Amino acid sequence: MEVNSFLKDCPPFDTLAEEQRSWAVSQLPSVYMNDQNCNDILKDMKPALFIVRSGVFDLRGADGRLIERLESGDLFGYPSLLSGREVVNKLQAIEDGIVYVLPQSAFDRLRNVSKSFEQYFIRAHGQRLLTEQKSDDGTDSDWSEQTVGSVVSMPPVSLSSSTSVQEAAKLMASHGISSVLVVDDTQLVGILTDRDLRNRVVAEGLPLDVRVSSVMTQLPESVYENRSLMDALTTMTSSNIHHLPVVNDQNQPVGMVTATDLIRQQRSDPVFLISAIRKAGSKSQLIEEAQKLPEYLQTFASRVKQTSVLGRLMASVTDGMTRQLIQLYEQENGAAPAAYSWLAFGSQGREDQTLSSDQDNGLLLSNGLSDKQKDWFAGLGNYVCEGLNECGIPSCPGNIMASNPECRGTINQWKERFRNWIESPTPKALMYCQIFFDSRPVVGPGKFYQEYREQIASLAKNEMFLGNLAILVNRIAVPLGLFNRLRTEDTDDGDTIDIKRYGIALINDIARIYSLQAGITSPGTAARLNALKGSRLLNRRDNQSLLEAWEFLTQLRLNHQLKVWGSDKPKNAIDPDELSTLSRRQLKTAFKIIKEAQQGVGLKFSRQGY
Amino acid sequence: MSQWLQKLAHWYDRRQKLKQPWQSLRYVALDIESTGLDPKKHQILSIAWMSIHPPVMHLGNAQYHVFAHGQELELGQSPTIHGLTRQDFLHSSEPKQTFAMLSRALNDAVLVCHHKGMDWRFLKHIEAQYGIPFKPLAIFDTLAFEKHKLERNPHQPIYGGQLALSACRKRYNLPDYHAHHALTDTVACAELFLAQCYGFNMSKSPLNLLIKSID
């Protein structure tokens, strides 16, 4: 029957079992609402859940302020159902239509029999609609969300730093392990691997009684046991290591995860792709592996719940390609003549890369280089950028690439550039800041980069400059039209909304402004918002809302890209009519959050006070 | 004589009721799916009805019945007739009980249908066949109402299809339904009826005025 098939597509009724839904239909009067009768109906039938089948209605507060414009598939009336409070809102019919009415008793019964039904309204009531997960298909296959602690099978094998390397080798042999943790006073101080014994002891001809402390890797990368496997994977790939110590909250080692452990967890996963990229001995091999990326992502995406991890994964893969290309260049041209960092900017820097993201990179060089040394780095820039392009990461149309001399610079040169941009904020300078402040070192000593990053962070704490960025953010109008309707653009591909330009990019911009003000140097939007918790300027609730909106939009975009992959359809433009009712509701909520955040930034940073 | 008085009382009662504002009456929307147009030759496959207390339509109490006609009904090559499948005929209703129920529902109510000619012909046939009376207060024909409305514009000739249920609904911005299922068409007709009456610009006018505008 019509009503039943309508409810099947109308959240949260879509989560009900077939017989629960039929029962709901049997309890459902339907009314014809127009401007003359709508408020009488609201009064006579309350408390009830009203479901708009057709027509357009405006829900207004007691003060006449428009709360929401309701269209087919929209629900109203539940706040008073849940709270038992009087209905104070008024309705106005813009276009007559049919409205279904679920009485309180039926509503309560459905809440009792269906947890997902209950959950929906509790979330919606608390405006937490965006955090709704994809419907649970019963198979919790999201391995990347598993904690690291859950795959650590063996208790840690450890020794103290004063042990001799021979003792260490014996211990490793007796346990059949390729690495051992070095622990002094319950704290992790180092890690010793087979490779260290080979390269640093045997190859160097050191005596067997040399202490572990002099050959181990000090202060190794580690991962907290309660983090996800995805975090472990990202750490391993970004540091190019196979063994990762796992520590608890007190930084005491509880075990070790290896690349093999991760591979065992998920046989067909991108771990293989990343390790294949690392093993590629030539550019042609690398390109061949890189071509498998979209396919890997497709299969991977179908298994993970939170598609947003794909952004990090893509960045990891691009990092891997970059490192491999740098190694290949070094094989031909000798090692780097000076300390440097290969920088990832933009989406790769923020780790929210997508299948359509193009290159954004640059080089940070030591001060006082000779011309010859500069030539080596120029060659590196050309080689790597060209190589990435061949691997399927398109060249940047704006030429933000290390092959462009403007994107290579010594620490002093970069500082000078930032100083100029900040002091004379032309539109182009502001655009550069939006790109270059989101940076992350792909290769290069951590300390070298971090010092530079902190210096430019201190430059950014400039009121005028932040004010200008805030104005820029407010120039872009969120695609919510009158009465909170989604506003689409008429393009060749139909009526669509560019959710990157009008959504994700705006949240990135907003998070960046707050972070610059707070001196936060991490480039990722989620990481920035996390670091901003407790900020004076951005309260916890708005922070959380922004993060949820960002995650929702990122997920929506990736799902869309996976769907249109291989076609020439736009990669960031969404047709709202093709979305489910729930996603459409969530999209509106996300834009509402962004709009408020824009105004917040305007008020706090620019004196114009939008 | 007393029978004659009773008829007079009934007529008077009916006249009084029809003078009330149309919203205070009860209505029964109805749709019949049959194998053809002639009650003498064709059979009723399914029937659905639903009561309306304006502006409320009681979806939950809507009735839907399918009749089996033994071997005489051949579904032939097509697995469905008017959206009915063989499965539906396995759960068929007993005609006499069903029509008695409908008779009670129509008592003191206004019958609403889209193109009353056919549905009413079938009901009259049943009345004669089973001796079950159908005595609605009046009949509201949503098709006739729409036809009359369109005819008021003499420069715009009415062409075929313009009076089909779905076409009429479209003019009132009512949602698109899959037609030719008795229950769906009943709901569709009920919604159209309310849209027509509320759109008539006479919020408290009596029903006979509305009906008069048709006849």
Tab-separated table of C-alpha atoms in Angstrom, chain A residues 1-3 25-34 36-37 41 45 53-55 95-98 100, chain B residues 23 55-61 172-178 183-184 187 191 194-196 198-199 203:
chain	number	residue	atom	x	y	z
A	1	MET	CA	0.000	0.000	0.000
A	2	GLU	CA	1.075	3.601	-0.683
A	3	VAL	CA	1.496	4.637	2.944
A	25	VAL	CA	0.028	2.219	9.285
A	26	SER	CA	-3.016	0.712	10.969
A	27	GLN	CA	-2.693	3.365	13.706
A	28	LEU	CA	-2.233	6.235	11.318
A	29	PRO	CA	-4.961	8.732	10.535
A	30	SER	CA	-4.147	10.979	7.642
A	31	VAL	CA	-5.343	14.543	7.378
A	32	TYR	CA	-5.755	17.092	4.664
A	33	MET	CA	-4.045	20.219	5.947
A	34	ASN	CA	-4.508	23.720	4.676
A	36	GLN	CA	-7.558	27.223	7.640
A	37	ASN	CA	-7.409	23.966	9.526
A	41	ILE	CA	-5.486	19.881	13.739
A	45	MET	CA	-4.517	15.768	17.706
A	53	ARG	CA	3.333	13.343	2.965
A	54	SER	CA	2.795	16.261	0.614
A	55	GLY	CA	2.452	20.021	0.696
A	95	GLU	CA	0.878	24.681	0.038
A	96	ASP	CA	-1.948	22.353	1.130
A	97	GLY	CA	-1.126	18.713	1.575
A	98	ILE	CA	-1.546	15.378	3.263
A	100	TYR	CA	-0.012	11.495	8.602
B	23	GLN	CA	-17.192	19.314	7.542
B	55	PRO	CA	-10.156	16.602	7.645
B	56	VAL	CA	-9.246	13.185	9.040
B	57	MET	CA	-9.075	10.070	6.892
B	58	HIS	CA	-9.100	6.872	8.909
B	59	LEU	CA	-6.439	4.907	7.094
B	60	GLY	CA	-6.204	2.320	9.822
B	61	ASN	CA	-9.888	1.384	9.539
B	172	TYR	CA	-4.265	19.910	-6.447
B	173	ASN	CA	-0.570	19.080	-5.927
B	174	LEU	CA	-1.425	15.733	-4.400
B	175	PRO	CA	1.261	13.045	-4.519
B	176	ASP	CA	1.614	10.588	-7.363
B	177	TYR	CA	0.230	7.141	-6.499
B	178	HIS	CA	0.265	3.896	-8.397
B	183	LEU	CA	-7.364	0.588	-1.682
B	184	THR	CA	-4.866	3.030	-3.154
B	187	VAL	CA	-7.271	6.801	-0.465
B	191	GLU	CA	-7.654	12.984	-0.577
B	194	LEU	CA	-10.894	16.907	0.712
B	195	ALA	CA	-8.691	18.974	-1.560
B	196	GLN	CA	-11.710	19.872	-3.697
B	198	TYR	CA	-11.299	22.781	1.124
B	199	GLY	CA	-10.361	24.497	-2.084
B	203	SER	CA	-15.312	26.909	4.518
